[in-house]
Amino acid sequence: MAGSRKSLKQLIPPVRQWHGPKTDRLVRKPGMFGLGQVPAGVVPDATTTMVCGFCSTGCGLNIHMKDGEAVGLTPSTEYPVNLGMACPKGWEALTPLQANDRATVPMMREKRGGQLEEVDWDRALVVFCERFKEVQEKHGSDSVAFLSTGQIVAEEMAFLGALTKFGMGIKHGDGNTRQCMATAVVAYKQSFGFDAPPYTYQDFEESDVIVLVGSNLCIAHPIMWQRVERNLHNPEIIVIDPRKTETAVAATQHYPIAPKSDLMFFYGLARLLLEKGYVDEEFVAKHCNDFADFQQHVAKFTAQEVEKRSGISIHQMEKLADTIGQGKRVSFWWTMGVNQGHEAVRTAQAIINIALMTGNIGRPGTGANSITGQCNAMGSRLFSNTTNLLGGHDFANQADREKVAEALAIDPAVIPEETGWAYDQIIEGIHAGKIKGLWVVATNGAHSWIHQDRYREAMDKLEFLVVQDMYATTETVAQADLLLPAACWGEKDGVFINSERRIGLVKKVAKAPGSALSDFNIFRLIAQYWGCGEMFSRWSSPEQVFRILTKVSRGQPCDISGIDGYRTLDDLGGIQWPCRESDLDGLNADNQRRLFSDGRFFHADGRAKFLFSDPVEVAEPTDDEFPFILLTGRGSSAQWHTQTRTKKSAVLRKLYPQSIYVEMHPDDAERLGIGPNDTITVLSRRSEVAATAMLTPTVQPGQLFMPMHYAKANRLTMASFDPFSRQPSYKFCAVNVTTSKPAFI
Ligand SMILES: Nc1nc2c(c(=O)[nH]1)N[C@H]1C(S)=C(S)[C@@H](COP(=O)(O)OP(=O)(O)OC[C@H]3O[C@@H](n4cnc5c(=O)[nH]c(N)nc54)[C@H](O)[C@@H]3O)O[C@H]1N2
Ligand SMILES: Nc1nc2c(c(=O)[nH]1)N[C@H]1C(S)=C(S)[C@@H](COP(=O)(O)OP(=O)(O)OC[C@H]3O[C@@H](n4cnc5c(=O)[nH]c(N)nc54)[C@H](O)[C@@H]3O)O[C@H]1N2
Ligand code: SF4
Ligand SMILES: [Mo]
């Protein structure tokens, strides 16, 4: 009988994603066990939805509540991003909130090297204002700067950017997005006329060829990888990465390119595509500029020369050109293997150029697609008021300043007429004695910034360093004069914008510990104490600010003026920008949209630009003294950046090595007499670091890989930058290894 037969769905065992510990054995002790699943004996009385606070994938999570507090979570099956899936970090997202090193009260240090001591909020805020004003009076208003983040909600980013730049007279402020996305921002702006990643995640499922450049999706964006796995078109999956990463292993073609040879490689590839007649002449003629010059430029990159530089044979390059040229829907994706390089912007544009010349843009399954990193990297690009004026506007443009001033009901004269310094300029500004006060919000530069010793020396030179963090124990807090304790993801409301431009909602589902306050409320209080509270009288709640931001965005490519509030975002499962009122009605059933389907780009003439330059040498090539190339990046899907959060979960800690290690090819190890798990010393011109040798053929001979999650990795890295984006080149410096102990620790 039909009624008694099990449906097909019931017969097939569900695809099991990573699971936390078994529910029935879970005894909940704060900070001890995963909270992914609701603990035994606890019956939730409500469920709400919100997006994850780690990576830019922006998965939807169901948060199960009891008496108004989160008691567990499960990935949301309805959210268009993750369709019921989550990675280990997502499952464990609630655990770091309960760590016992949370910053619970403001703390101050009387003098450098002294202990941090508790103070009340009133004292902390008075000191904050007095000390920064003192610095500004003594050294000029530009002598105070801030460094912020891609990991707080957009409303808070906007508040920090507006408070500092419009209220406190601070000109220089940047964020950790510089470490991460600056290259993609500049590349898109120059090529398309606006910082606009064009894709929707559905494109992972629609492509017949997927090209991943310097992107380890399986580790860094596991749920995007799940979307690739759902692709029913039997796609060619191409990975271009010096290492045979987890993603390369799962791919159908891997090109183990020599580090930082990508620019030359893509020019060579473009030349081959031209030669083989794979150009979409009509698309190029209708929608692009400067193609003839580009053609001329790439003609000089002969296959022989490219083979010599990149290590990829002519035969392999031909195969790649044919796969791309014959593909119907080819998508190109890149991440930090491209963005963090000495000629990163031109490399990103070399990828964009190939998408343009083959007409792979604006259609399902195509695109020149930069994948973002942090949960709100896209929010910081548009709304942090650092590299551009709120809403993707231009500080230098008077009409833009007036427009933003009107939306904010402030005097246009308070808006600076130029963009402030980039991250590296702020650090060097401290060394040069120009910056004397620094406010660091939700970033841990003393671990994550390139050439770490120089960063830490800079912090020591400051007259006043304020760090605003959820933990009291970070490397950056260790040098702070004042620590402001912040509530974190799950303890406050706001929005994140994910990689595919989807604005997703974050909600307060837990109480912040002690007297920690949301970054939003800290900014409100500072505005009051500083004396510019009036300017922000309308910035009364995150949702109010969200509405202001939608107004600011009107008329921009990132126009979200059609979104009337949080409720709409929640009801629709997030909304991708742009979203004018007219777009809302047209939202298709699966809520997926991509840009450029009409072939119109954001330059005044509606055309995209081919941009290119000659490749240049890296800042620190290898030599006899330092013969190895050091690559750095993500080590496992259970580790997040500087580990302030992920090391607080016992479940996650089981999934990665606890101490610093370096991956090395077994041939190199044999030559140097290094055995598996030996402690070796990695030396660069900057420092020496002891690490466990992990012998694996996934790295090429002559190359080493060290995950960024261990604080010492950046003692080795060399401070060099892309000239256009000023993004650090974290993925190349010259090092050596020895079996003796480090000379200094
Ligand atoms: N688990 C986890 N996930 C994360 C993060 C995390 O910390 N942990 N961080 C998030 C953030 S903020 C970011 S930005 C993303 C980063 O995501 P990814 O960029 O995917 O991660 P990385 O490991 O930094 O770098 C990717 C790859 O670039 C390769 N690479 C190095 N040099 C070159 C080169 O010259 N050419 C090419 N083609 N490839 C090269 C490396 O071998 C590496 O495999 O991940 C996000 N997701
Ligand atoms: N060698 C090397 N270095 C790298 C990279 C690499 O590939 N190689 N990658 C770079 C990249 S792409 C990135 S994005 C950076 C990341 O570098 P960071 O931004 O320094 O890393 P996180 O550990 O994410 O730091 C976030 C900080 O904010 C705190 N925090 C979290 N939530 C909140 C909140 O809501 N409010 C407040 N006030 N604080 C909060 C955390 O405790 C933590 O101290 O690292 C870069 N560094
Ligand atoms: S893939 Fe990213 S957004 Fe999704 S659960 Fe994992 S960390 Fe969170
Ligand atoms: Mo990043």
mmCIF file of C-alpha atoms and ligand atoms in Angstrom, residues 55 89 180 213-217 219-221 240-243 245 257-260 262 335-337 340 372-374 631-634 636-641 708-709 731, ligand 1:
data_model
loop_
_atom_site.group_PDB
_atom_site.id
_atom_site.type_symbol
_atom_site.label_atom_id
_atom_site.label_comp_id
_atom_site.label_asym_id
_atom_site.label_seq_id
_atom_site.Cartn_x
_atom_site.Cartn_y
_atom_site.Cartn_z
ATOM 1 C CA CYS A 55 33.749 32.834 7.652
ATOM 2 C CA LYS A 89 33.360 26.018 13.491
ATOM 3 C CA CYS A 180 42.472 40.116 3.173
ATOM 4 C CA VAL A 213 43.106 30.020 -8.007
ATOM 5 C CA GLY A 214 44.984 30.239 -4.698
ATOM 6 C CA SER A 215 41.876 29.079 -2.924
ATOM 7 C CA ASN A 216 41.692 26.119 -0.560
ATOM 8 C CA LEU A 217 37.931 25.850 -0.448
ATOM 9 C CA ILE A 219 39.523 24.044 4.415
ATOM 10 C CA ALA A 220 38.696 27.734 4.229
ATOM 11 C CA HIS A 221 35.130 27.640 2.887
ATOM 12 C CA ILE A 240 45.884 26.398 -9.417
ATOM 13 C CA ASP A 241 47.937 26.296 -6.215
ATOM 14 C CA PRO A 242 51.616 25.539 -5.483
ATOM 15 C CA ARG A 243 50.466 22.991 -2.896
ATOM 16 C CA THR A 245 45.843 21.039 -1.016
ATOM 17 C CA ILE A 257 52.265 26.631 -10.108
ATOM 18 C CA ALA A 258 55.495 28.164 -8.783
ATOM 19 C CA PRO A 259 54.562 30.644 -6.040
ATOM 20 C CA LYS A 260 53.903 34.138 -7.374
ATOM 21 C CA ASP A 262 50.434 33.572 -11.508
ATOM 22 C CA THR A 335 41.164 33.871 -2.686
ATOM 23 C CA MET A 336 44.349 34.652 -0.721
ATOM 24 C CA GLY A 337 46.800 32.843 -3.008
ATOM 25 C CA GLN A 340 48.186 38.346 -0.795
ATOM 26 C CA THR A 372 35.836 36.931 0.745
ATOM 27 C CA GLY A 373 37.215 35.695 4.048
ATOM 28 C CA GLN A 374 35.676 37.081 7.214
ATOM 29 C CA LEU A 631 54.013 29.924 2.206
ATOM 30 C CA THR A 632 51.454 30.646 4.919
ATOM 31 C CA GLY A 633 47.692 30.222 5.123
ATOM 32 C CA ARG A 634 44.849 28.242 6.690
ATOM 33 C CA SER A 636 42.414 23.283 9.119
ATOM 34 C CA SER A 637 38.708 23.936 8.982
ATOM 35 C CA ALA A 638 38.629 23.913 12.803
ATOM 36 C CA GLN A 639 41.059 26.804 13.269
ATOM 37 C CA TRP A 640 40.125 30.437 12.882
ATOM 38 C CA HIS A 641 42.875 32.999 12.349
ATOM 39 C CA MET A 708 48.942 31.352 10.212
ATOM 40 C CA HIS A 709 47.081 30.191 13.317
ATOM 41 C CA LYS A 731 52.549 34.144 0.906
HETATM 42 N N1 LIG B 1 39.072 27.301 8.746
HETATM 43 C C1 LIG B 1 39.262 28.555 8.403
HETATM 44 N N2 LIG B 1 38.540 29.097 7.385
HETATM 45 C C2 LIG B 1 38.759 30.372 7.036
HETATM 46 C C3 LIG B 1 39.660 31.215 7.735
HETATM 47 C C4 LIG B 1 40.392 30.630 8.818
HETATM 48 O O1 LIG B 1 41.214 31.281 9.474
HETATM 49 N N3 LIG B 1 40.163 29.300 9.108
HETATM 50 N N4 LIG B 1 39.842 32.509 7.370
HETATM 51 C C5 LIG B 1 38.899 33.130 6.445
HETATM 52 C C6 LIG B 1 39.552 34.254 5.777
HETATM 53 S S1 LIG B 1 39.562 35.749 6.553
HETATM 54 C C7 LIG B 1 40.066 34.141 4.527
HETATM 55 S S2 LIG B 1 40.741 35.515 3.797
HETATM 56 C C8 LIG B 1 39.945 32.913 3.746
HETATM 57 C C9 LIG B 1 41.239 32.495 3.050
HETATM 58 O O2 LIG B 1 40.985 31.381 2.266
HETATM 59 P P1 LIG B 1 42.086 30.814 1.278
HETATM 60 O O3 LIG B 1 42.691 31.906 0.526
HETATM 61 O O4 LIG B 1 41.486 29.706 0.526
HETATM 62 O O5 LIG B 1 43.174 30.227 2.310
HETATM 63 P P2 LIG B 1 44.772 30.336 2.415
HETATM 64 O O6 LIG B 1 45.199 29.051 3.020
HETATM 65 O O7 LIG B 1 45.182 31.570 3.093
HETATM 66 O O8 LIG B 1 45.351 30.439 0.923
HETATM 67 C C10 LIG B 1 44.866 29.662 -0.140
HETATM 68 C C11 LIG B 1 45.949 28.993 -0.935
HETATM 69 O O9 LIG B 1 46.803 29.905 -1.592
HETATM 70 C C12 LIG B 1 47.919 29.145 -1.969
HETATM 71 N N5 LIG B 1 48.982 29.991 -2.501
HETATM 72 C C13 LIG B 1 50.054 30.514 -1.880
HETATM 73 N N6 LIG B 1 50.823 31.217 -2.741
HETATM 74 C C14 LIG B 1 50.231 31.125 -3.953
HETATM 75 C C15 LIG B 1 50.552 31.620 -5.253
HETATM 76 O O10 LIG B 1 51.538 32.334 -5.461
HETATM 77 N N7 LIG B 1 49.688 31.328 -6.275
HETATM 78 C C16 LIG B 1 48.588 30.556 -6.090
HETATM 79 N N8 LIG B 1 47.815 30.316 -7.145
HETATM 80 N N9 LIG B 1 48.264 30.061 -4.868
HETATM 81 C C17 LIG B 1 49.067 30.347 -3.822
HETATM 82 C C18 LIG B 1 48.265 28.395 -0.698
HETATM 83 O O11 LIG B 1 49.049 27.258 -0.967
HETATM 84 C C19 LIG B 1 46.877 28.096 -0.149
HETATM 85 O O12 LIG B 1 46.519 26.747 -0.356
HETATM 86 O O13 LIG B 1 39.529 31.841 4.583
HETATM 87 C C20 LIG B 1 38.420 32.135 5.401
HETATM 88 N N10 LIG B 1 38.034 30.902 5.999
#
